[in-house]
Amino acid sequence: MVMIFLYFTLESQDATLLNEFNISTKKADESNKLKSEFIMNMSHQLRTPMNTILGYSDFIVSNENLDEVSAKDDALNIKIASEKLYSLICSILDISKLEGNKEVVHNENYDLENIIYDISSNINSKLKENIVFTINADEICPNNLIGDAYKLCKILNIIILNAVNHTEYGEVSLNVSCIQIDSLNYEFTFLVKNSGHSMLIDEFNRSFEDLIKLSNDNNSEISANVLNLIVAKGLLDLIGGSIEFINEPGKGTQFIFKLKQKVTSSNIIGNIKDKIQ
């Protein structure tokens, strides 16, 4: 009787494990199929700016009577399409690394003021004429830190550019503050605000899985802003940060993300506005 009981018990456990294995395999197959379809749909979006680049390039090369004004207009269209293509390719590669758990955190010494300099330079070069970008930072914030400076800078650039792209007029701002946790660690808060047209909460909450379903169900164009934001949220989660999104109808949006960093010296950032100028 004991042997019979053990036999059926083990048989039942094997059947359960086999069933769980089959379910997980089916889910993995479905996930891979959806991702493959997503990449196919994304390839269509990649071809659109590529066709623009090729079309205007051919026109410039083949037009014997091309004047300077037309050449500049065509070059501008090529530049815009190239930036869109580059952004899409980078986003797809970043998402692929995050989904495949191949993104690695590199904690190294860096200066916070250098991050702010880079952001100021990059964002100001992409501003529309009717938008102002300002940076404010608490002067007592430590300057010499340990963390992944590259990912922090990338996250900030993505979020701020998202705010810029969702602003028709007015101001986009970055505010940096911090609180001391202990003698070696601080929690930094990066607040990005914009005025004018604001991003929708549904756009902010979208994940990679949502984009797969969206592209496969509707075959609609996927926003580069949403793709980049998914990358930023993935990178922020990887380096141990958190993000909150506030939508104020008629006023704009706020992106608030917090990150703990280790401090290596007593140097403070000081008056960052004067340094930037």
PDB file of C-alpha atoms in Angstrom:
ATOM      1  CA  MET A   1       0.000   0.000   0.000  1.00  0.00           C
ATOM      2  CA  VAL A   2       2.856   2.370   0.838  1.00  0.00           C
ATOM      3  CA  MET A   3       4.514   1.648  -2.519  1.00  0.00           C
ATOM      4  CA  ILE A   4       1.254   2.285  -4.378  1.00  0.00           C
ATOM      5  CA  PHE A   5       0.723   5.542  -2.484  1.00  0.00           C
ATOM      6  CA  LEU A   6       4.275   6.712  -3.266  1.00  0.00           C
ATOM      7  CA  TYR A   7       3.878   5.787  -6.933  1.00  0.00           C
ATOM      8  CA  PHE A   8       0.734   7.841  -7.416  1.00  0.00           C
ATOM      9  CA  THR A   9       2.139  10.719  -5.348  1.00  0.00           C
ATOM     10  CA  LEU A  10       5.272  10.917  -7.489  1.00  0.00           C
ATOM     11  CA  GLU A  11       3.242  10.437 -10.666  1.00  0.00           C
ATOM     12  CA  SER A  12       0.982  13.321  -9.644  1.00  0.00           C
ATOM     13  CA  GLN A  13       3.976  15.570  -8.906  1.00  0.00           C
ATOM     14  CA  ASP A  14       5.539  14.716 -12.273  1.00  0.00           C
ATOM     15  CA  ALA A  15       2.277  15.494 -14.058  1.00  0.00           C
ATOM     16  CA  THR A  16       2.028  18.829 -12.231  1.00  0.00           C
ATOM     17  CA  LEU A  17       5.602  19.770 -13.092  1.00  0.00           C
ATOM     18  CA  LEU A  18       5.093  18.747 -16.704  1.00  0.00           C
ATOM     19  CA  ASN A  19       1.927  20.803 -16.925  1.00  0.00           C
ATOM     20  CA  GLU A  20       3.676  23.853 -15.433  1.00  0.00           C
ATOM     21  CA  PHE A  21       6.563  23.375 -17.874  1.00  0.00           C
ATOM     22  CA  ASN A  22       4.173  23.195 -20.828  1.00  0.00           C
ATOM     23  CA  ILE A  23       2.367  26.356 -19.683  1.00  0.00           C
ATOM     24  CA  SER A  24       5.624  28.302 -19.232  1.00  0.00           C
ATOM     25  CA  THR A  25       6.888  27.073 -22.629  1.00  0.00           C
ATOM     26  CA  LYS A  26       3.647  28.166 -24.294  1.00  0.00           C
ATOM     27  CA  LYS A  27       3.866  31.604 -22.663  1.00  0.00           C
ATOM     28  CA  ALA A  28       7.500  31.967 -23.767  1.00  0.00           C
ATOM     29  CA  ASP A  29       6.588  30.998 -27.333  1.00  0.00           C
ATOM     30  CA  GLU A  30       3.729  33.508 -27.375  1.00  0.00           C
ATOM     31  CA  SER A  31       5.998  36.213 -25.960  1.00  0.00           C
ATOM     32  CA  ASN A  32       8.684  35.533 -28.578  1.00  0.00           C
ATOM     33  CA  LYS A  33       6.067  35.592 -31.336  1.00  0.00           C
ATOM     34  CA  LEU A  34       4.702  38.943 -30.126  1.00  0.00           C
ATOM     35  CA  LYS A  35       8.207  40.402 -29.904  1.00  0.00           C
ATOM     36  CA  SER A  36       9.001  39.211 -33.424  1.00  0.00           C
ATOM     37  CA  GLU A  37       5.833  40.840 -34.726  1.00  0.00           C
ATOM     38  CA  PHE A  38       6.705  44.001 -32.818  1.00  0.00           C
ATOM     39  CA  ILE A  39      10.129  44.151 -34.477  1.00  0.00           C
ATOM     40  CA  MET A  40       8.485  43.621 -37.891  1.00  0.00           C
ATOM     41  CA  ASN A  41       6.116  46.528 -37.250  1.00  0.00           C
ATOM     42  CA  MET A  42       8.997  48.659 -36.010  1.00  0.00           C
ATOM     43  CA  SER A  43      10.923  47.926 -39.208  1.00  0.00           C
ATOM     44  CA  HIS A  44       8.122  49.708 -41.079  1.00  0.00           C
ATOM     45  CA  GLN A  45       8.667  52.780 -38.913  1.00  0.00           C
ATOM     46  CA  LEU A  46      12.398  52.590 -39.572  1.00  0.00           C
ATOM     47  CA  ARG A  47      11.823  52.519 -43.319  1.00  0.00           C
ATOM     48  CA  THR A  48       9.741  55.716 -43.238  1.00  0.00           C
ATOM     49  CA  PRO A  49      12.537  58.124 -42.178  1.00  0.00           C
ATOM     50  CA  MET A  50      15.019  56.122 -44.251  1.00  0.00           C
ATOM     51  CA  ASN A  51      12.907  56.665 -47.374  1.00  0.00           C
ATOM     52  CA  THR A  52      12.784  60.383 -46.558  1.00  0.00           C
ATOM     53  CA  ILE A  53      16.574  60.533 -46.283  1.00  0.00           C
ATOM     54  CA  LEU A  54      17.094  58.626 -49.534  1.00  0.00           C
ATOM     55  CA  GLY A  55      14.452  60.629 -51.394  1.00  0.00           C
ATOM     56  CA  TYR A  56      15.808  64.064 -50.511  1.00  0.00           C
ATOM     57  CA  SER A  57      19.396  62.899 -50.981  1.00  0.00           C
ATOM     58  CA  ASP A  58      18.617  61.634 -54.498  1.00  0.00           C
ATOM     59  CA  PHE A  59      16.872  64.906 -55.307  1.00  0.00           C
ATOM     60  CA  ILE A  60      19.885  66.964 -54.189  1.00  0.00           C
ATOM     61  CA  VAL A  61      22.307  64.795 -56.160  1.00  0.00           C
ATOM     62  CA  SER A  62      20.249  64.621 -59.368  1.00  0.00           C
ATOM     63  CA  ASN A  63      18.924  68.224 -59.499  1.00  0.00           C
ATOM     64  CA  GLU A  64      21.247  70.267 -61.698  1.00  0.00           C
ATOM     65  CA  ASN A  65      19.414  73.533 -61.013  1.00  0.00           C
ATOM     66  CA  LEU A  66      19.308  73.255 -57.226  1.00  0.00           C
ATOM     67  CA  ASP A  67      19.387  76.652 -55.523  1.00  0.00           C
ATOM     68  CA  GLU A  68      20.732  77.372 -52.031  1.00  0.00           C
ATOM     69  CA  VAL A  69      17.310  77.818 -50.395  1.00  0.00           C
ATOM     70  CA  SER A  70      15.992  74.500 -51.725  1.00  0.00           C
ATOM     71  CA  ALA A  71      19.215  72.741 -50.756  1.00  0.00           C
ATOM     72  CA  LYS A  72      18.946  74.021 -47.179  1.00  0.00           C
ATOM     73  CA  ASP A  73      15.291  72.957 -46.940  1.00  0.00           C
ATOM     74  CA  ASP A  74      16.124  69.481 -48.221  1.00  0.00           C
ATOM     75  CA  ALA A  75      19.105  69.219 -45.869  1.00  0.00           C
ATOM     76  CA  LEU A  76      16.837  70.176 -42.952  1.00  0.00           C
ATOM     77  CA  ASN A  77      14.360  67.423 -43.894  1.00  0.00           C
ATOM     78  CA  ILE A  78      17.232  64.943 -44.088  1.00  0.00           C
ATOM     79  CA  LYS A  79      18.472  66.068 -40.658  1.00  0.00           C
ATOM     80  CA  ILE A  80      15.028  65.686 -39.059  1.00  0.00           C
ATOM     81  CA  ALA A  81      14.501  62.237 -40.579  1.00  0.00           C
ATOM     82  CA  SER A  82      18.026  61.162 -39.552  1.00  0.00           C
ATOM     83  CA  GLU A  83      17.433  62.204 -35.933  1.00  0.00           C
ATOM     84  CA  LYS A  84      14.147  60.274 -35.862  1.00  0.00           C
ATOM     85  CA  LEU A  85      15.798  57.189 -37.377  1.00  0.00           C
ATOM     86  CA  TYR A  86      18.707  57.382 -34.939  1.00  0.00           C
ATOM     87  CA  SER A  87      16.344  57.759 -31.965  1.00  0.00           C
ATOM     88  CA  LEU A  88      14.267  54.738 -33.024  1.00  0.00           C
ATOM     89  CA  ILE A  89      17.326  52.541 -33.562  1.00  0.00           C
ATOM     90  CA  CYS A  90      18.838  53.515 -30.197  1.00  0.00           C
ATOM     91  CA  SER A  91      15.528  52.872 -28.405  1.00  0.00           C
ATOM     92  CA  ILE A  92      15.118  49.439 -29.990  1.00  0.00           C
ATOM     93  CA  LEU A  93      18.688  48.473 -29.074  1.00  0.00           C
ATOM     94  CA  ASP A  94      18.259  49.762 -25.505  1.00  0.00           C
ATOM     95  CA  ILE A  95      14.971  47.907 -25.018  1.00  0.00           C
ATOM     96  CA  SER A  96      16.547  44.747 -26.443  1.00  0.00           C
ATOM     97  CA  LYS A  97      19.390  44.949 -23.904  1.00  0.00           C
ATOM     98  CA  LEU A  98      16.989  45.614 -21.027  1.00  0.00           C
ATOM     99  CA  GLU A  99      14.621  42.789 -22.046  1.00  0.00           C
ATOM    100  CA  GLY A 100      17.566  40.419 -22.439  1.00  0.00           C
ATOM    101  CA  ASN A 101      19.057  41.397 -19.053  1.00  0.00           C
ATOM    102  CA  LYS A 102      22.262  42.438 -20.838  1.00  0.00           C
ATOM    103  CA  GLU A 103      22.379  46.007 -19.514  1.00  0.00           C
ATOM    104  CA  VAL A 104      25.102  46.341 -16.865  1.00  0.00           C
ATOM    105  CA  VAL A 105      25.442  48.984 -14.136  1.00  0.00           C
ATOM    106  CA  HIS A 106      28.849  50.703 -13.983  1.00  0.00           C
ATOM    107  CA  ASN A 107      29.352  52.473 -10.658  1.00  0.00           C
ATOM    108  CA  GLU A 108      32.214  54.953 -10.948  1.00  0.00           C
ATOM    109  CA  ASN A 109      33.280  58.324  -9.568  1.00  0.00           C
ATOM    110  CA  TYR A 110      31.631  61.301 -11.262  1.00  0.00           C
ATOM    111  CA  ASP A 111      30.817  64.982 -10.704  1.00  0.00           C
ATOM    112  CA  LEU A 112      27.181  66.006 -10.602  1.00  0.00           C
ATOM    113  CA  GLU A 113      27.969  69.378 -12.156  1.00  0.00           C
ATOM    114  CA  ASN A 114      29.319  67.639 -15.279  1.00  0.00           C
ATOM    115  CA  ILE A 115      25.998  65.832 -15.683  1.00  0.00           C
ATOM    116  CA  ILE A 116      24.173  69.158 -15.456  1.00  0.00           C
ATOM    117  CA  TYR A 117      26.568  70.803 -17.956  1.00  0.00           C
ATOM    118  CA  ASP A 118      25.972  68.011 -20.481  1.00  0.00           C
ATOM    119  CA  ILE A 119      22.203  68.200 -20.032  1.00  0.00           C
ATOM    120  CA  SER A 120      22.156  71.984 -20.385  1.00  0.00           C
ATOM    121  CA  SER A 121      24.177  71.848 -23.600  1.00  0.00           C
ATOM    122  CA  ASN A 122      22.168  69.004 -25.145  1.00  0.00           C
ATOM    123  CA  ILE A 123      18.695  70.320 -24.296  1.00  0.00           C
ATOM    124  CA  ASN A 124      19.377  73.928 -25.277  1.00  0.00           C
ATOM    125  CA  SER A 125      20.556  72.761 -28.694  1.00  0.00           C
ATOM    126  CA  LYS A 126      17.162  71.099 -29.278  1.00  0.00           C
ATOM    127  CA  LEU A 127      14.809  73.805 -27.970  1.00  0.00           C
ATOM    128  CA  LYS A 128      12.116  75.436 -30.073  1.00  0.00           C
ATOM    129  CA  GLU A 129      12.173  79.229 -30.231  1.00  0.00           C
ATOM    130  CA  ASN A 130       9.172  79.663 -27.938  1.00  0.00           C
ATOM    131  CA  ILE A 131      10.436  77.392 -25.133  1.00  0.00           C
ATOM    132  CA  VAL A 132      12.813  78.296 -22.303  1.00  0.00           C
ATOM    133  CA  PHE A 133      14.829  75.673 -20.398  1.00  0.00           C
ATOM    134  CA  THR A 134      16.032  76.437 -16.863  1.00  0.00           C
ATOM    135  CA  ILE A 135      18.084  74.488 -14.332  1.00  0.00           C
ATOM    136  CA  ASN A 136      18.018  74.991 -10.574  1.00  0.00           C
ATOM    137  CA  ALA A 137      20.029  72.987  -8.046  1.00  0.00           C
ATOM    138  CA  ASP A 138      20.405  73.285  -4.296  1.00  0.00           C
ATOM    139  CA  GLU A 139      23.871  74.723  -3.701  1.00  0.00           C
ATOM    140  CA  ILE A 140      24.477  72.354  -0.774  1.00  0.00           C
ATOM    141  CA  CYS A 141      24.097  69.224  -2.938  1.00  0.00           C
ATOM    142  CA  PRO A 142      27.293  67.102  -2.908  1.00  0.00           C
ATOM    143  CA  ASN A 143      29.189  67.227  -6.197  1.00  0.00           C
ATOM    144  CA  ASN A 144      31.503  64.195  -6.041  1.00  0.00           C
ATOM    145  CA  LEU A 145      29.478  60.985  -6.241  1.00  0.00           C
ATOM    146  CA  ILE A 146      29.658  57.285  -7.093  1.00  0.00           C
ATOM    147  CA  GLY A 147      27.132  55.835  -9.528  1.00  0.00           C
ATOM    148  CA  ASP A 148      26.401  55.143 -13.175  1.00  0.00           C
ATOM    149  CA  ALA A 149      26.788  58.659 -14.583  1.00  0.00           C
ATOM    150  CA  TYR A 150      26.101  57.572 -18.174  1.00  0.00           C
ATOM    151  CA  LYS A 151      22.713  56.062 -17.324  1.00  0.00           C
ATOM    152  CA  LEU A 152      21.773  58.972 -15.066  1.00  0.00           C
ATOM    153  CA  CYS A 153      22.566  61.454 -17.833  1.00  0.00           C
ATOM    154  CA  LYS A 154      20.649  59.383 -20.380  1.00  0.00           C
ATOM    155  CA  ILE A 155      17.583  59.135 -18.130  1.00  0.00           C
ATOM    156  CA  LEU A 156      17.552  62.889 -17.529  1.00  0.00           C
ATOM    157  CA  ASN A 157      17.988  63.698 -21.214  1.00  0.00           C
ATOM    158  CA  ILE A 158      15.140  61.376 -22.208  1.00  0.00           C
ATOM    159  CA  ILE A 159      12.728  62.753 -19.603  1.00  0.00           C
ATOM    160  CA  ILE A 160      13.573  66.403 -20.304  1.00  0.00           C
ATOM    161  CA  LEU A 161      13.345  65.944 -24.091  1.00  0.00           C
ATOM    162  CA  ASN A 162      10.001  64.234 -23.555  1.00  0.00           C
ATOM    163  CA  ALA A 163       8.836  67.302 -21.640  1.00  0.00           C
ATOM    164  CA  VAL A 164      10.187  69.569 -24.406  1.00  0.00           C
ATOM    165  CA  ASN A 165       8.417  67.577 -27.128  1.00  0.00           C
ATOM    166  CA  HIS A 166       5.128  67.832 -25.213  1.00  0.00           C
ATOM    167  CA  THR A 167       5.449  71.595 -24.770  1.00  0.00           C
ATOM    168  CA  GLU A 168       4.131  73.977 -27.406  1.00  0.00           C
ATOM    169  CA  TYR A 169       5.249  77.117 -25.583  1.00  0.00           C
ATOM    170  CA  GLY A 170       6.425  78.269 -22.152  1.00  0.00           C
ATOM    171  CA  GLU A 171       9.052  76.666 -19.928  1.00  0.00           C
ATOM    172  CA  VAL A 172      10.706  73.356 -19.175  1.00  0.00           C
ATOM    173  CA  SER A 173      12.729  73.146 -15.988  1.00  0.00           C
ATOM    174  CA  LEU A 174      14.997  70.779 -14.085  1.00  0.00           C
ATOM    175  CA  ASN A 175      15.248  71.142 -10.305  1.00  0.00           C
ATOM    176  CA  VAL A 176      17.806  69.143  -8.316  1.00  0.00           C
ATOM    177  CA  SER A 177      17.619  68.709  -4.542  1.00  0.00           C
ATOM    178  CA  CYS A 178      18.875  66.204  -1.997  1.00  0.00           C
ATOM    179  CA  ILE A 179      18.559  64.924   1.546  1.00  0.00           C
ATOM    180  CA  GLN A 180      21.287  63.268   3.599  1.00  0.00           C
ATOM    181  CA  ILE A 181      20.608  59.657   4.596  1.00  0.00           C
ATOM    182  CA  ASP A 182      23.856  59.024   6.476  1.00  0.00           C
ATOM    183  CA  SER A 183      27.495  60.149   6.347  1.00  0.00           C
ATOM    184  CA  LEU A 184      28.123  58.493   2.976  1.00  0.00           C
ATOM    185  CA  ASN A 185      24.751  58.429   1.215  1.00  0.00           C
ATOM    186  CA  TYR A 186      22.322  61.036  -0.130  1.00  0.00           C
ATOM    187  CA  GLU A 187      18.962  60.731  -1.843  1.00  0.00           C
ATOM    188  CA  PHE A 188      18.711  63.032  -4.861  1.00  0.00           C
ATOM    189  CA  THR A 189      15.413  64.256  -6.285  1.00  0.00           C
ATOM    190  CA  PHE A 190      15.273  65.343  -9.926  1.00  0.00           C
ATOM    191  CA  LEU A 191      12.100  67.252 -10.767  1.00  0.00           C
ATOM    192  CA  VAL A 192      11.323  67.915 -14.437  1.00  0.00           C
ATOM    193  CA  LYS A 193       8.381  70.239 -15.123  1.00  0.00           C
ATOM    194  CA  ASN A 194       6.842  71.640 -18.267  1.00  0.00           C
ATOM    195  CA  SER A 195       4.051  74.052 -19.174  1.00  0.00           C
ATOM    196  CA  GLY A 196       1.613  74.032 -22.062  1.00  0.00           C
ATOM    197  CA  HIS A 197       0.525  70.774 -23.675  1.00  0.00           C
ATOM    198  CA  SER A 198       1.091  67.828 -21.325  1.00  0.00           C
ATOM    199  CA  MET A 199       1.737  64.108 -21.703  1.00  0.00           C
ATOM    200  CA  LEU A 200      -1.138  61.765 -20.887  1.00  0.00           C
ATOM    201  CA  ILE A 201      -0.925  59.401 -17.915  1.00  0.00           C
ATOM    202  CA  ASP A 202      -1.728  56.435 -20.199  1.00  0.00           C
ATOM    203  CA  GLU A 203       1.355  57.230 -22.295  1.00  0.00           C
ATOM    204  CA  PHE A 204       3.564  57.391 -19.218  1.00  0.00           C
ATOM    205  CA  ASN A 205       2.261  54.072 -17.848  1.00  0.00           C
ATOM    206  CA  ARG A 206       2.868  52.098 -21.039  1.00  0.00           C
ATOM    207  CA  SER A 207       5.299  49.205 -20.833  1.00  0.00           C
ATOM    208  CA  PHE A 208       7.106  47.239 -23.533  1.00  0.00           C
ATOM    209  CA  GLU A 209       4.363  44.597 -23.410  1.00  0.00           C
ATOM    210  CA  ASP A 210       1.752  47.325 -23.978  1.00  0.00           C
ATOM    211  CA  LEU A 211       3.620  48.520 -27.062  1.00  0.00           C
ATOM    212  CA  ILE A 212       3.766  44.971 -28.420  1.00  0.00           C
ATOM    213  CA  LYS A 213      -0.008  44.657 -28.105  1.00  0.00           C
ATOM    214  CA  LEU A 214      -0.571  48.142 -29.508  1.00  0.00           C
ATOM    215  CA  SER A 215       1.585  47.564 -32.572  1.00  0.00           C
ATOM    216  CA  ASN A 216       0.151  44.109 -33.248  1.00  0.00           C
ATOM    217  CA  ASP A 217      -3.515  44.952 -32.664  1.00  0.00           C
ATOM    218  CA  ASN A 218      -3.722  48.261 -34.480  1.00  0.00           C
ATOM    219  CA  ASN A 219      -0.573  48.267 -36.622  1.00  0.00           C
ATOM    220  CA  SER A 220      -0.309  51.925 -35.604  1.00  0.00           C
ATOM    221  CA  GLU A 221       2.794  54.051 -35.385  1.00  0.00           C
ATOM    222  CA  ILE A 222       4.533  53.882 -32.029  1.00  0.00           C
ATOM    223  CA  SER A 223       5.616  57.170 -30.504  1.00  0.00           C
ATOM    224  CA  ALA A 224       9.389  57.599 -30.212  1.00  0.00           C
ATOM    225  CA  ASN A 225       8.731  59.579 -27.012  1.00  0.00           C
ATOM    226  CA  VAL A 226       6.951  56.610 -25.434  1.00  0.00           C
ATOM    227  CA  LEU A 227       9.687  54.218 -26.572  1.00  0.00           C
ATOM    228  CA  ASN A 228      12.376  56.423 -25.041  1.00  0.00           C
ATOM    229  CA  LEU A 229      10.414  56.811 -21.822  1.00  0.00           C
ATOM    230  CA  ILE A 230      10.163  53.023 -21.481  1.00  0.00           C
ATOM    231  CA  VAL A 231      13.954  52.911 -21.836  1.00  0.00           C
ATOM    232  CA  ALA A 232      14.371  55.623 -19.170  1.00  0.00           C
ATOM    233  CA  LYS A 233      12.083  53.806 -16.714  1.00  0.00           C
ATOM    234  CA  GLY A 234      13.940  50.541 -17.347  1.00  0.00           C
ATOM    235  CA  LEU A 235      17.341  52.155 -16.774  1.00  0.00           C
ATOM    236  CA  LEU A 236      16.121  53.956 -13.655  1.00  0.00           C
ATOM    237  CA  ASP A 237      14.818  50.697 -12.205  1.00  0.00           C
ATOM    238  CA  LEU A 238      18.159  49.065 -13.016  1.00  0.00           C
ATOM    239  CA  ILE A 239      20.185  51.647 -11.058  1.00  0.00           C
ATOM    240  CA  GLY A 240      17.783  51.534  -8.097  1.00  0.00           C
ATOM    241  CA  GLY A 241      15.746  54.690  -8.646  1.00  0.00           C
ATOM    242  CA  SER A 242      12.019  55.412  -8.645  1.00  0.00           C
ATOM    243  CA  ILE A 243       9.832  57.747 -10.690  1.00  0.00           C
ATOM    244  CA  GLU A 244       6.482  59.477 -10.188  1.00  0.00           C
ATOM    245  CA  PHE A 245       4.420  61.214 -12.851  1.00  0.00           C
ATOM    246  CA  ILE A 246       1.918  64.015 -12.200  1.00  0.00           C
ATOM    247  CA  ASN A 247      -0.354  65.387 -14.911  1.00  0.00           C
ATOM    248  CA  GLU A 248      -1.940  68.767 -14.234  1.00  0.00           C
ATOM    249  CA  PRO A 249      -4.492  69.558 -16.985  1.00  0.00           C
ATOM    250  CA  GLY A 250      -3.884  73.017 -18.382  1.00  0.00           C
ATOM    251  CA  LYS A 251      -0.647  73.408 -16.413  1.00  0.00           C
ATOM    252  CA  GLY A 252       1.655  70.688 -17.720  1.00  0.00           C
ATOM    253  CA  THR A 253       3.355  67.699 -16.157  1.00  0.00           C
ATOM    254  CA  GLN A 254       5.889  66.796 -13.492  1.00  0.00           C
ATOM    255  CA  PHE A 255       8.370  63.923 -13.609  1.00  0.00           C
ATOM    256  CA  ILE A 256       9.822  63.283 -10.162  1.00  0.00           C
ATOM    257  CA  PHE A 257      12.509  60.663  -9.875  1.00  0.00           C
ATOM    258  CA  LYS A 258      14.647  59.822  -6.874  1.00  0.00           C
ATOM    259  CA  LEU A 259      18.017  58.122  -6.713  1.00  0.00           C
ATOM    260  CA  LYS A 260      20.373  57.270  -3.846  1.00  0.00           C
ATOM    261  CA  GLN A 261      24.056  57.930  -4.474  1.00  0.00           C
ATOM    262  CA  LYS A 262      27.206  57.530  -2.426  1.00  0.00           C
ATOM    263  CA  VAL A 263      29.249  60.673  -1.707  1.00  0.00           C
ATOM    264  CA  THR A 264      33.060  60.669  -1.961  1.00  0.00           C
ATOM    265  CA  SER A 265      33.922  64.133  -0.616  1.00  0.00           C
ATOM    266  CA  SER A 266      32.508  67.186   1.134  1.00  0.00           C
ATOM    267  CA  ASN A 267      32.592  69.295  -2.051  1.00  0.00           C
ATOM    268  CA  ILE A 268      29.249  70.891  -2.878  1.00  0.00           C
ATOM    269  CA  ILE A 269      27.854  71.837  -6.244  1.00  0.00           C
ATOM    270  CA  GLY A 270      27.527  75.557  -5.447  1.00  0.00           C
ATOM    271  CA  ASN A 271      25.822  78.062  -7.713  1.00  0.00           C
ATOM    272  CA  ILE A 272      25.256  75.964 -10.817  1.00  0.00           C
ATOM    273  CA  LYS A 273      23.521  78.776 -12.723  1.00  0.00           C
ATOM    274  CA  ASP A 274      26.628  80.958 -12.678  1.00  0.00           C
ATOM    275  CA  LYS A 275      28.814  78.005 -13.654  1.00  0.00           C
ATOM    276  CA  ILE A 276      26.613  77.135 -16.631  1.00  0.00           C
ATOM    277  CA  GLN A 277      26.592  80.731 -17.840  1.00  0.00           C
TER     278      GLN A 277
END
